[in-house]
């Protein structure tokens, strides 16, 4: 039975992303009846969002469940019959010279890369207090790799290029990842799973109660909040951009914008190209292909001089073939992960262009073709090799997403641990004033920057609110 007090609590949740939705769901399930969710966009999900690429459903934001050990999102995937595609162990590597490396070299590069990441985590955990805030993960790898394999300059160059792959995980170049705070981002482990039919059903499941009860106020951007105190009682006045105001006892804020200035923020973007057919798998003319794996799902293109990008910007790109998804979900689409300054250049090049217009498609293709034309079976004369749909995300232009992808602790950060704890705890404001912070940026460090982190943060604050009102 919900307590009488709880049913009287007036709760506002700002943002219908994963954290806000989870918070609302836990409160409603416990019997809270006076909950409103304010969302500036005209949709739920925030950075979990799908579009169609030439008719195929694709995720524009999150599409992985990271670290699946004891992960509540994995449970939701099972409940919603979401099709999982476990990260395959094979990968193709195209070196900075534009040539594909053989399978053995690729496997060695990959193993070494992960071994250095493990070493860096260990070093960071043991020496965090003494590491200069300006030292990056890339510097650590450079020093360690040079000592170990300096006598083989070609392999060393490939390995250092391979190390830039970390940028795809953080949305920034590996050379800006803080070594000092790397240990905070240790993950609980478990293979990553790609959601073959996207996050759509999981999102719908999380939002079920909120949507059925019609609690989301769409197109309602919150502009201002102020505390009101009368005697012992305090409440919070929430004002919308449209000038409407309302008073609440508890206000849960999930907007990233206010929180990220002291930490760092990644710039991961996704670019989808859909073709008439998956020509890169059609006939294994590629001398490196095997019968079992005509072409691997992942290709890492090292930083190179052949791509159309300004010199000096790390331009390594990871491309995933969605033709490898399980039967029923496979599509002739290539998903490019682009990050950091290189991603910014691409986004800026199409910023003013109408998506899917000729000029937009031409600009995207100008960037992408130097990469996809190096996949197996490509031919300029084969019409199947010409994309029929081009789309690039632009999270870094979106103020409602904090102008980026997710939190990342960068070089120069001196007190990230303290900043994160303060954010998570809402500087102790919640219990006394009713002001709470949720969102991936307030998640336990191991889940920082992920859907799981956002989900857990919403759950945590909801439970604290319940404790306050049920006592
Ligand atoms: C390109 C990309 C790839 C990613 N890949 C993965 C992945 O594979 N796996 C993974 O786990 N995570 C991934 N993430 C991260 C993941 O998407 C986020 O961590 C998670 O969705 C964040 O949820 P949230 O609730 O904290 O914030 P958000 O989803 O940003 O929700 C905040 C909500 O608040 C709304 N809002 C903002 N300001 C206001 C205002 N003033 N008034 C009212 N409403 C407001 C926003 O519109 C938004 O709906 C990715 C993110 C991006 C951008």
Short mmCIF file of C-alpha atoms and ligand atoms in Angstrom, two decimals:
data_model
loop_
_atom_site.label_atom_id
_atom_site.label_comp_id
_atom_site.label_asym_id
_atom_site.label_seq_id
_atom_site.Cartn_x
_atom_site.Cartn_y
_atom_site.Cartn_z
CA UNK A 1 0.00 0.00 0.00
CA UNK A 2 1.43 3.42 -0.92
CA UNK A 3 1.67 5.80 2.00
CA UNK A 4 -0.73 8.73 2.16
CA UNK A 5 2.22 11.08 2.20
CA UNK A 6 3.67 9.62 -1.01
CA UNK A 7 0.44 10.05 -2.95
CA UNK A 8 0.50 13.74 -2.01
CA UNK A 9 4.07 14.35 -3.20
CA UNK A 10 4.22 16.65 -6.23
CA UNK A 11 7.10 15.44 -8.41
CA UNK A 12 8.47 17.05 -11.59
CA UNK A 13 10.92 15.14 -13.76
CA UNK A 14 12.78 17.22 -16.30
CA UNK A 15 13.65 15.13 -19.35
CA UNK A 16 12.08 11.95 -20.76
CA UNK A 17 15.40 10.23 -21.49
CA UNK A 18 16.26 6.85 -19.95
CA UNK A 19 17.11 8.31 -16.52
CA UNK A 20 13.94 10.41 -16.25
CA UNK A 21 11.73 7.57 -17.50
CA UNK A 22 13.22 5.06 -15.05
CA UNK A 23 12.82 7.50 -12.18
CA UNK A 24 9.15 8.10 -13.08
CA UNK A 25 8.47 4.38 -13.49
CA UNK A 26 9.84 3.46 -10.03
CA UNK A 27 7.88 6.28 -8.37
CA UNK A 28 4.63 5.33 -10.12
CA UNK A 29 5.06 1.64 -9.32
CA UNK A 30 5.45 2.54 -5.64
CA UNK A 31 2.20 4.51 -5.66
CA UNK A 32 3.19 8.10 -6.42
CA UNK A 33 0.24 9.67 -8.24
CA UNK A 34 1.30 13.25 -8.81
CA UNK A 35 4.21 12.89 -11.24
CA UNK A 36 4.78 15.09 -14.30
CA UNK A 37 7.52 14.63 -16.88
CA UNK A 38 8.59 17.74 -18.83
CA UNK A 39 10.29 17.07 -22.15
CA UNK A 40 11.57 19.79 -24.47
CA UNK A 41 11.47 17.56 -27.56
CA UNK A 42 8.38 16.08 -29.19
CA UNK A 43 9.48 12.52 -28.37
CA UNK A 44 10.74 10.38 -25.50
CA UNK A 45 14.20 8.73 -25.32
CA UNK A 46 16.68 11.63 -25.45
CA UNK A 47 19.95 10.13 -26.67
CA UNK A 48 18.20 6.81 -27.34
CA UNK A 49 16.54 7.46 -30.67
CA UNK A 50 15.82 5.66 -33.94
CA UNK A 51 15.49 6.79 -37.54
CA UNK A 52 14.89 4.93 -40.81
CA UNK A 53 17.76 4.56 -43.27
CA UNK A 54 16.14 3.73 -46.60
CA UNK A 55 13.34 1.94 -44.74
CA UNK A 56 15.59 0.13 -42.23
CA UNK A 57 15.29 1.01 -38.55
CA UNK A 58 18.61 2.16 -37.01
CA UNK A 59 19.71 3.68 -33.70
CA UNK A 60 21.07 7.21 -33.97
CA UNK A 61 22.29 7.24 -30.36
CA UNK A 62 22.96 4.19 -28.18
CA UNK A 63 22.87 0.76 -29.83
CA UNK A 64 25.04 -1.41 -27.54
CA UNK A 65 24.50 -2.91 -24.13
CA UNK A 66 27.98 -2.50 -22.69
CA UNK A 67 29.34 -4.86 -20.04
CA UNK A 68 26.49 -7.33 -19.91
CA UNK A 69 27.46 -8.95 -16.58
CA UNK A 70 24.59 -8.31 -14.13
CA UNK A 71 23.27 -5.56 -16.38
CA UNK A 72 19.57 -4.66 -15.88
CA UNK A 73 19.27 -3.55 -19.52
CA UNK A 74 20.10 -7.10 -20.63
CA UNK A 75 17.12 -8.27 -18.58
CA UNK A 76 14.91 -5.72 -20.37
CA UNK A 77 16.26 -6.95 -23.71
CA UNK A 78 15.11 -10.48 -22.80
CA UNK A 79 11.70 -9.26 -21.60
CA UNK A 80 11.12 -7.37 -24.86
CA UNK A 81 12.48 -10.13 -27.12
CA UNK A 82 15.11 -7.73 -28.39
CA UNK A 83 17.47 -9.57 -30.69
CA UNK A 84 21.07 -9.50 -29.42
CA UNK A 85 24.10 -9.67 -31.65
CA UNK A 86 27.17 -10.46 -29.54
CA UNK A 87 30.33 -8.56 -30.44
CA UNK A 88 32.16 -10.81 -32.93
CA UNK A 89 35.82 -11.52 -32.33
CA UNK A 90 36.96 -10.96 -35.93
CA UNK A 91 37.90 -7.59 -37.36
CA UNK A 92 39.47 -6.23 -40.52
CA UNK A 93 42.15 -3.57 -40.27
CA UNK A 94 43.00 -1.12 -43.02
CA UNK A 95 46.34 0.54 -42.25
CA UNK A 96 47.20 4.21 -42.74
CA UNK A 97 48.59 3.27 -46.18
CA UNK A 98 45.10 2.13 -47.26
CA UNK A 99 46.08 -1.55 -47.37
CA UNK A 100 44.28 -4.26 -45.48
CA UNK A 101 46.39 -6.14 -42.92
CA UNK A 102 46.31 -9.92 -42.88
CA UNK A 103 44.26 -11.79 -40.27
CA UNK A 104 47.26 -12.65 -38.09
CA UNK A 105 48.54 -9.05 -37.91
CA UNK A 106 45.00 -7.81 -37.24
CA UNK A 107 44.53 -10.28 -34.38
CA UNK A 108 47.91 -9.35 -32.85
CA UNK A 109 47.13 -5.62 -33.09
CA UNK A 110 43.80 -6.14 -31.40
CA UNK A 111 45.22 -8.30 -28.61
CA UNK A 112 48.05 -5.84 -27.95
CA UNK A 113 45.65 -2.91 -27.94
CA UNK A 114 43.43 -4.49 -25.25
CA UNK A 115 46.50 -5.60 -23.26
CA UNK A 116 47.72 -1.96 -23.17
CA UNK A 117 44.28 -0.75 -22.12
CA UNK A 118 44.34 -3.26 -19.22
CA UNK A 119 47.85 -2.17 -18.27
CA UNK A 120 46.83 1.49 -18.36
CA UNK A 121 43.86 0.79 -16.07
CA UNK A 122 46.15 -0.98 -13.60
CA UNK A 123 48.71 1.83 -13.73
CA UNK A 124 46.01 4.45 -13.26
CA UNK A 125 44.55 2.58 -10.26
CA UNK A 126 47.95 2.23 -8.59
CA UNK A 127 49.35 5.70 -9.27
CA UNK A 128 46.32 7.99 -9.74
CA UNK A 129 47.39 10.39 -7.02
CA UNK A 130 50.76 11.05 -8.69
CA UNK A 131 49.75 11.11 -12.36
CA UNK A 132 49.91 14.54 -13.98
CA UNK A 133 46.33 15.54 -15.00
CA UNK A 134 47.66 16.43 -18.46
CA UNK A 135 48.97 12.89 -19.15
CA UNK A 136 46.83 11.03 -21.64
CA UNK A 137 46.12 7.36 -22.24
CA UNK A 138 47.81 7.71 -25.64
CA UNK A 139 51.07 8.88 -24.03
CA UNK A 140 51.03 5.86 -21.73
CA UNK A 141 50.52 3.48 -24.67
CA UNK A 142 53.20 5.23 -26.72
CA UNK A 143 55.83 4.90 -24.00
CA UNK A 144 54.95 1.29 -23.17
CA UNK A 145 54.73 0.14 -26.80
CA UNK A 146 57.95 1.89 -27.83
CA UNK A 147 59.84 0.16 -25.02
CA UNK A 148 58.40 -3.22 -25.91
CA UNK A 149 58.49 -3.22 -29.72
CA UNK A 150 60.56 -0.21 -30.75
CA UNK A 151 62.75 -2.44 -32.94
CA UNK A 152 59.87 -3.06 -35.38
CA UNK A 153 58.88 0.44 -36.57
CA UNK A 154 56.16 -0.73 -39.01
CA UNK A 155 54.38 -2.77 -36.38
CA UNK A 156 54.83 0.01 -33.82
CA UNK A 157 53.22 2.53 -36.21
CA UNK A 158 50.28 0.17 -36.80
CA UNK A 159 49.92 -0.42 -33.08
CA UNK A 160 49.85 3.29 -32.23
CA UNK A 161 47.26 3.80 -34.97
CA UNK A 162 45.27 0.88 -33.56
CA UNK A 163 45.36 2.57 -30.13
CA UNK A 164 43.36 5.48 -31.55
CA UNK A 165 40.47 3.04 -31.64
CA UNK A 166 39.79 3.91 -28.02
CA UNK A 167 38.47 7.22 -29.37
CA UNK A 168 35.43 5.37 -30.71
CA UNK A 169 34.48 4.37 -27.19
CA UNK A 170 34.89 7.79 -25.60
CA UNK A 171 33.94 10.06 -28.50
CA UNK A 172 37.25 11.94 -28.26
CA UNK A 173 40.79 11.20 -29.44
CA UNK A 174 42.71 8.70 -27.26
CA UNK A 175 45.23 11.53 -26.80
CA UNK A 176 42.70 13.46 -24.69
CA UNK A 177 41.60 10.59 -22.41
CA UNK A 178 42.79 11.31 -18.87
CA UNK A 179 45.16 8.60 -17.58
CA UNK A 180 44.76 9.84 -14.03
CA UNK A 181 41.01 9.12 -13.98
CA UNK A 182 40.98 6.13 -16.34
CA UNK A 183 40.71 3.76 -13.37
CA UNK A 184 37.36 5.31 -12.44
CA UNK A 185 35.86 3.96 -15.64
CA UNK A 186 36.54 0.28 -14.96
CA UNK A 187 33.70 -1.79 -16.35
CA UNK A 188 32.03 -4.75 -14.65
CA UNK A 189 32.82 -6.99 -17.64
CA UNK A 190 30.84 -9.20 -19.98
CA UNK A 191 30.70 -9.16 -23.77
CA UNK A 192 28.99 -6.17 -25.37
CA UNK A 193 25.75 -6.85 -27.24
CA UNK A 194 24.55 -4.91 -30.29
CA UNK A 195 20.77 -4.58 -30.44
CA UNK A 196 19.87 -5.95 -33.85
CA UNK A 197 16.37 -4.50 -33.77
CA UNK A 198 17.48 -1.34 -31.95
CA UNK A 199 16.65 0.08 -28.51
CA UNK A 200 13.06 0.84 -29.61
CA UNK A 201 11.24 -1.89 -27.67
CA UNK A 202 13.35 -1.50 -24.55
CA UNK A 203 12.58 2.22 -24.56
CA UNK A 204 8.87 1.49 -25.05
CA UNK A 205 8.98 -0.93 -22.11
CA UNK A 206 10.64 1.62 -19.83
CA UNK A 207 8.13 4.29 -20.82
CA UNK A 208 4.97 2.11 -20.67
CA UNK A 209 3.40 3.51 -17.48
CA UNK A 210 4.40 7.08 -18.20
CA UNK A 211 2.96 6.95 -21.72
CA UNK A 212 -0.23 5.08 -20.76
CA UNK A 213 -0.91 7.60 -18.01
CA UNK A 214 -0.15 10.42 -20.42
CA UNK A 215 2.31 12.04 -18.01
CA UNK A 216 4.80 13.50 -20.49
CA UNK A 217 4.40 17.16 -21.37
CA UNK A 218 6.08 17.32 -24.76
CA UNK A 219 7.56 20.49 -26.26
CA UNK A 220 7.99 21.86 -22.74
CA UNK A 221 11.48 23.18 -22.11
CA UNK A 222 12.22 24.11 -18.52
CA UNK A 223 13.97 27.44 -18.37
CA UNK A 224 14.16 28.31 -14.71
CA UNK A 225 13.73 26.93 -11.21
CA UNK A 226 13.62 28.71 -7.86
CA UNK A 227 13.30 27.59 -4.25
CA UNK A 228 10.38 28.84 -2.19
CA UNK A 229 10.51 28.52 1.58
CA UNK A 230 7.66 29.10 4.02
CA UNK A 231 8.58 28.30 7.62
CA UNK A 232 9.86 24.70 7.65
CA UNK A 233 8.35 23.86 4.26
CA UNK A 234 10.20 24.31 1.02
CA UNK A 235 9.04 23.82 -2.54
CA UNK A 236 10.41 24.47 -6.00
CA UNK A 237 8.91 26.73 -8.64
CA UNK A 238 9.50 25.38 -12.13
CA UNK A 239 9.10 27.71 -15.11
CA UNK A 240 8.80 26.72 -18.74
CA UNK A 241 10.15 28.53 -21.79
CA UNK A 242 6.54 29.42 -22.61
CA UNK A 243 6.29 31.28 -19.26
CA UNK A 244 4.04 28.75 -17.45
CA UNK A 245 5.03 28.01 -13.85
CA UNK A 246 4.08 25.35 -11.32
CA UNK A 247 5.21 24.41 -7.84
CA UNK A 248 6.59 20.97 -6.88
CA UNK A 249 7.95 19.23 -3.77
CA UNK A 250 10.57 17.21 -5.66
CA UNK A 251 12.27 18.14 -8.94
CA UNK A 252 14.45 15.59 -10.73
CA UNK A 253 16.78 17.10 -13.34
CA UNK A 254 18.26 14.93 -16.10
CA UNK A 255 19.57 17.69 -18.42
CA UNK A 256 23.23 17.15 -19.03
CA UNK A 257 23.98 20.76 -20.00
CA UNK A 258 24.23 22.03 -16.44
CA UNK A 259 26.52 19.21 -15.34
CA UNK A 260 29.22 18.71 -17.88
CA UNK A 261 31.26 21.85 -17.67
CA UNK A 262 33.52 20.46 -14.96
CA UNK A 263 33.97 17.03 -16.51
CA UNK A 264 34.35 16.47 -20.23
CA UNK A 265 32.08 15.49 -23.02
CA UNK A 266 32.58 13.16 -25.96
CA UNK A 267 31.71 13.84 -29.57
CA UNK A 268 30.75 10.49 -31.03
CA UNK A 269 28.65 10.63 -34.19
CA UNK A 270 27.13 7.92 -36.33
CA UNK A 271 26.92 7.90 -40.06
CA UNK A 272 24.65 5.42 -41.84
CA UNK A 273 25.01 4.53 -45.51
CA UNK A 274 22.51 2.11 -47.02
CA UNK A 275 23.24 0.40 -50.36
CA UNK A 276 21.01 -1.56 -52.74
CA UNK A 277 22.78 -4.77 -51.64
CA UNK A 278 25.56 -5.77 -49.23
CA UNK A 279 28.14 -5.93 -52.03
CA UNK A 280 31.06 -6.34 -49.58
CA UNK A 281 29.76 -9.83 -48.77
CA UNK A 282 28.61 -10.82 -52.22
CA UNK A 283 31.46 -12.90 -53.59
CA UNK A 284 34.63 -13.49 -51.66
CA UNK A 285 37.10 -12.19 -54.26
CA UNK A 286 39.05 -10.70 -51.41
CA UNK A 287 42.26 -12.76 -51.01
CA UNK A 288 42.06 -12.34 -47.23
CA UNK A 289 38.53 -13.74 -47.00
CA UNK A 290 37.82 -17.16 -45.54
CA UNK A 291 34.86 -19.45 -46.22
CA UNK A 292 33.54 -18.94 -42.65
CA UNK A 293 34.01 -15.19 -42.67
CA UNK A 294 33.91 -13.70 -46.19
CA UNK A 295 34.38 -10.28 -44.67
CA UNK A 296 34.44 -9.40 -40.95
CA UNK A 297 31.66 -7.34 -39.39
CA UNK A 298 34.08 -4.70 -38.03
CA UNK A 299 36.66 -2.74 -39.99
CA UNK A 300 39.03 -0.35 -38.26
CA UNK A 301 40.44 2.21 -40.69
CA UNK A 302 43.58 3.68 -39.17
CA UNK A 303 44.36 7.39 -39.30
CA UNK A 304 45.31 8.03 -42.91
CA UNK A 305 46.18 10.53 -45.59
CA UNK A 306 43.72 9.25 -48.21
CA UNK A 307 40.53 10.28 -46.36
CA UNK A 308 39.06 13.71 -47.01
CA UNK A 309 39.79 15.37 -43.72
CA UNK A 310 42.05 18.21 -42.66
CA UNK A 311 45.59 17.11 -41.77
CA UNK A 312 46.41 16.84 -38.10
CA UNK A 313 42.98 15.53 -37.04
CA UNK A 314 42.97 11.86 -36.03
CA UNK A 315 40.64 10.37 -38.60
CA UNK A 316 40.45 6.71 -37.66
CA UNK A 317 36.99 5.34 -38.32
CA UNK A 318 35.30 2.11 -37.25
CA UNK A 319 32.79 0.71 -39.73
CA UNK A 320 30.26 -1.97 -38.79
CA UNK A 321 28.45 -4.02 -41.40
CA UNK A 322 24.77 -4.37 -40.48
CA UNK A 323 24.55 -7.08 -43.14
CA UNK A 324 26.08 -9.30 -40.43
CA UNK A 325 23.07 -8.95 -38.12
CA UNK A 326 21.04 -12.14 -37.58
CA UNK A 327 18.48 -13.30 -40.17
CA UNK A 328 15.46 -11.05 -40.24
CA UNK A 329 17.48 -8.03 -39.06
CA UNK A 330 20.36 -7.93 -41.56
CA UNK A 331 20.37 -4.85 -43.80
CA UNK A 332 22.70 -3.59 -46.57
CA UNK A 333 23.90 -0.75 -44.35
CA UNK A 334 27.31 0.38 -43.14
CA UNK A 335 27.46 2.16 -39.80
CA UNK A 336 30.45 4.51 -39.38
CA UNK A 337 31.54 5.60 -35.91
CA UNK A 338 33.32 8.95 -36.18
CA UNK A 339 34.59 10.94 -33.24
CA UNK A 340 36.45 13.98 -31.94
CA UNK A 341 37.57 16.80 -34.25
CA UNK A 342 37.16 14.63 -37.36
CA UNK A 343 33.49 14.01 -36.49
CA UNK A 344 33.07 17.73 -35.86
CA UNK A 345 34.36 18.52 -39.35
CA UNK A 346 31.84 16.13 -40.93
CA UNK A 347 28.96 17.50 -38.87
CA UNK A 348 29.93 21.10 -39.70
CA UNK A 349 30.18 20.27 -43.41
CA UNK A 350 26.47 19.35 -43.52
CA UNK A 351 25.17 21.60 -40.75
CA UNK A 352 23.30 23.95 -43.09
CA UNK A 353 22.28 21.35 -45.67
CA UNK A 354 18.91 19.64 -45.93
CA UNK A 355 19.33 15.92 -44.97
CA UNK A 356 19.01 13.63 -48.00
CA UNK A 357 19.36 16.53 -50.47
CA UNK A 358 21.90 16.08 -53.29
CA UNK A 359 24.41 18.46 -51.70
CA UNK A 360 24.05 16.77 -48.30
CA UNK A 361 24.51 13.29 -49.79
CA UNK A 362 27.49 14.50 -51.80
CA UNK A 363 29.20 15.97 -48.72
CA UNK A 364 28.65 12.77 -46.70
CA UNK A 365 29.80 10.59 -49.57
CA UNK A 366 32.92 12.74 -50.05
CA UNK A 367 33.92 11.85 -46.51
CA UNK A 368 32.84 8.19 -46.50
CA UNK A 369 33.84 6.93 -49.93
CA UNK A 370 37.62 6.82 -49.32
CA UNK A 371 36.78 4.33 -46.55
CA UNK A 372 34.00 2.14 -47.98
CA UNK A 373 35.71 1.94 -51.37
CA UNK A 374 38.47 -0.03 -49.60
CA UNK A 375 36.13 -2.82 -48.54
CA UNK A 376 36.20 -6.16 -50.36
CA UNK A 377 34.52 -6.35 -53.81
CA UNK A 378 34.17 -2.56 -54.26
CA UNK A 379 33.94 -1.40 -57.86
CA UNK A 380 33.24 2.10 -59.18
CA UNK A 381 31.32 0.47 -62.02
CA UNK A 382 28.97 -1.56 -59.81
CA UNK A 383 25.76 0.40 -59.12
CA UNK A 384 25.26 -1.65 -55.92
CA UNK A 385 28.31 0.15 -54.49
CA UNK A 386 26.55 3.56 -54.64
CA UNK A 387 24.70 4.44 -51.42
CA UNK A 388 20.93 5.01 -51.69
CA UNK A 389 20.63 6.67 -48.29
CA UNK A 390 23.05 8.89 -46.34
CA UNK A 391 22.55 10.17 -42.81
CA UNK A 392 24.89 11.54 -40.15
CA UNK A 393 23.88 12.28 -36.57
CA UNK A 394 24.67 15.72 -35.15
CA UNK A 395 24.44 15.32 -31.37
CA UNK A 396 27.17 17.93 -30.97
CA UNK A 397 24.86 20.60 -32.40
CA UNK A 398 21.97 19.61 -30.11
CA UNK A 399 21.74 21.73 -26.93
CA UNK A 400 19.19 19.29 -25.44
CA UNK A 401 21.86 16.56 -25.62
CA UNK A 402 24.47 18.89 -24.06
CA UNK A 403 26.06 19.36 -27.51
CA UNK A 404 27.79 15.99 -27.54
CA UNK A 405 27.40 12.28 -26.94
CA UNK A 406 28.24 11.38 -23.32
CA UNK A 407 30.54 12.11 -20.39
CA UNK A 408 34.24 11.43 -20.79
CA UNK A 409 36.95 12.41 -18.34
CA UNK A 410 39.58 14.23 -20.32
CA UNK A 411 43.15 15.35 -19.77
CA UNK A 412 43.36 18.50 -17.68
CA UNK A 413 40.63 17.33 -15.32
CA UNK A 414 41.99 17.63 -11.78
CA UNK A 415 39.12 16.56 -9.52
CA UNK A 416 36.85 14.40 -11.66
CA UNK A 417 36.26 11.97 -8.80
CA UNK A 418 35.00 14.72 -6.53
CA UNK A 419 32.96 16.38 -9.30
CA UNK A 420 31.22 13.11 -10.13
CA UNK A 421 30.47 12.37 -6.49
CA UNK A 422 29.02 15.86 -6.06
CA UNK A 423 26.82 15.43 -9.12
CA UNK A 424 25.67 11.99 -8.02
CA UNK A 425 24.80 13.22 -4.59
CA UNK A 426 23.28 16.44 -5.92
CA UNK A 427 25.56 18.25 -3.49
CA UNK A 428 23.30 16.83 -0.76
CA UNK A 429 20.41 18.99 -1.99
CA UNK A 430 17.88 16.22 -2.56
CA UNK A 431 16.81 15.29 0.95
CA UNK A 432 16.77 18.86 2.25
CA UNK A 433 15.46 20.85 -0.70
CA UNK A 434 13.85 18.40 -3.12
CA UNK A 435 16.29 19.07 -5.97
CA UNK A 436 17.79 15.89 -7.47
CA UNK A 437 20.14 15.06 -10.35
CA UNK A 438 19.89 11.99 -12.56
CA UNK A 439 21.44 11.03 -15.91
CA UNK A 440 24.38 9.08 -17.25
CA UNK A 441 26.72 11.74 -15.85
CA UNK A 442 25.55 10.91 -12.30
CA UNK A 443 25.89 7.13 -12.68
CA UNK A 444 28.26 4.89 -10.74
CA UNK A 445 31.68 5.33 -12.41
CA UNK A 446 31.62 1.85 -13.94
CA UNK A 447 28.45 2.73 -15.86
CA UNK A 448 29.24 6.38 -16.62
CA UNK A 449 28.15 7.52 -20.09
CA UNK A 450 25.87 4.53 -20.78
CA UNK A 451 22.18 3.69 -20.98
CA UNK A 452 22.70 1.36 -18.01
CA UNK A 453 24.19 4.23 -16.01
CA UNK A 454 21.28 6.52 -16.88
CA UNK A 455 18.78 3.80 -15.90
CA UNK A 456 20.47 3.08 -12.57
CA UNK A 457 20.75 6.78 -11.74
CA UNK A 458 16.99 7.27 -12.24
CA UNK A 459 16.24 4.24 -10.10
CA UNK A 460 18.57 5.42 -7.33
CA UNK A 461 17.03 8.87 -7.04
CA UNK A 462 13.48 7.46 -7.18
CA UNK A 463 14.33 5.18 -4.24
CA UNK A 464 15.73 8.11 -2.27
CA UNK A 465 12.59 10.14 -2.93
CA UNK A 466 10.45 7.18 -1.84
CA UNK A 467 12.45 6.82 1.36
CA UNK A 468 11.95 10.50 2.10
CA UNK A 469 8.16 10.36 1.59
CA UNK A 470 7.48 6.97 3.07
CA UNK A 471 9.19 7.68 6.36
C1 LIG B 1 26.09 8.68 -30.74
C2 LIG B 1 25.87 8.05 -29.38
C3 LIG B 1 26.13 6.70 -29.21
C4 LIG B 1 25.92 6.10 -27.97
N1 LIG B 1 26.14 4.76 -27.84
C5 LIG B 1 25.83 4.14 -26.68
C6 LIG B 1 25.82 2.72 -26.60
O1 LIG B 1 26.04 2.04 -27.60
N2 LIG B 1 25.51 2.15 -25.39
C7 LIG B 1 25.20 2.89 -24.28
O2 LIG B 1 24.95 2.30 -23.21
N3 LIG B 1 25.17 4.24 -24.34
C8 LIG B 1 25.45 4.88 -25.51
N4 LIG B 1 25.33 6.24 -25.62
C9 LIG B 1 25.03 7.01 -24.39
C10 LIG B 1 23.53 6.92 -23.99
O3 LIG B 1 22.73 7.20 -25.11
C11 LIG B 1 23.27 7.91 -22.86
O4 LIG B 1 24.17 7.64 -21.80
C12 LIG B 1 21.84 7.84 -22.29
O5 LIG B 1 20.88 7.70 -23.29
C13 LIG B 1 21.63 9.11 -21.49
O6 LIG B 1 20.33 9.14 -20.91
P1 LIG B 1 19.97 10.36 -19.94
O7 LIG B 1 18.61 10.13 -19.42
O8 LIG B 1 21.07 10.57 -18.96
O9 LIG B 1 20.03 11.67 -20.87
P2 LIG B 1 19.22 12.06 -22.19
O10 LIG B 1 18.93 10.87 -23.01
O11 LIG B 1 19.99 13.14 -22.84
O12 LIG B 1 17.84 12.60 -21.63
C14 LIG B 1 17.67 13.93 -21.18
C15 LIG B 1 16.33 14.43 -21.70
O13 LIG B 1 16.12 15.75 -21.19
C16 LIG B 1 15.56 16.56 -22.22
N5 LIG B 1 15.88 17.96 -21.87
C17 LIG B 1 17.10 18.55 -21.89
N6 LIG B 1 16.99 19.83 -21.44
C18 LIG B 1 15.68 20.01 -21.11
C19 LIG B 1 14.94 21.11 -20.57
N7 LIG B 1 15.54 22.28 -20.24
N8 LIG B 1 13.61 20.97 -20.36
C20 LIG B 1 12.98 19.78 -20.65
N9 LIG B 1 13.64 18.72 -21.18
C21 LIG B 1 14.97 18.83 -21.38
C22 LIG B 1 16.26 16.06 -23.48
O14 LIG B 1 15.53 16.40 -24.65
C23 LIG B 1 16.31 14.54 -23.23
O15 LIG B 1 15.15 13.90 -23.73
C24 LIG B 1 25.47 6.88 -26.86
C25 LIG B 1 25.18 8.23 -27.03
C26 LIG B 1 25.37 8.81 -28.28
C27 LIG B 1 25.01 10.27 -28.47
#
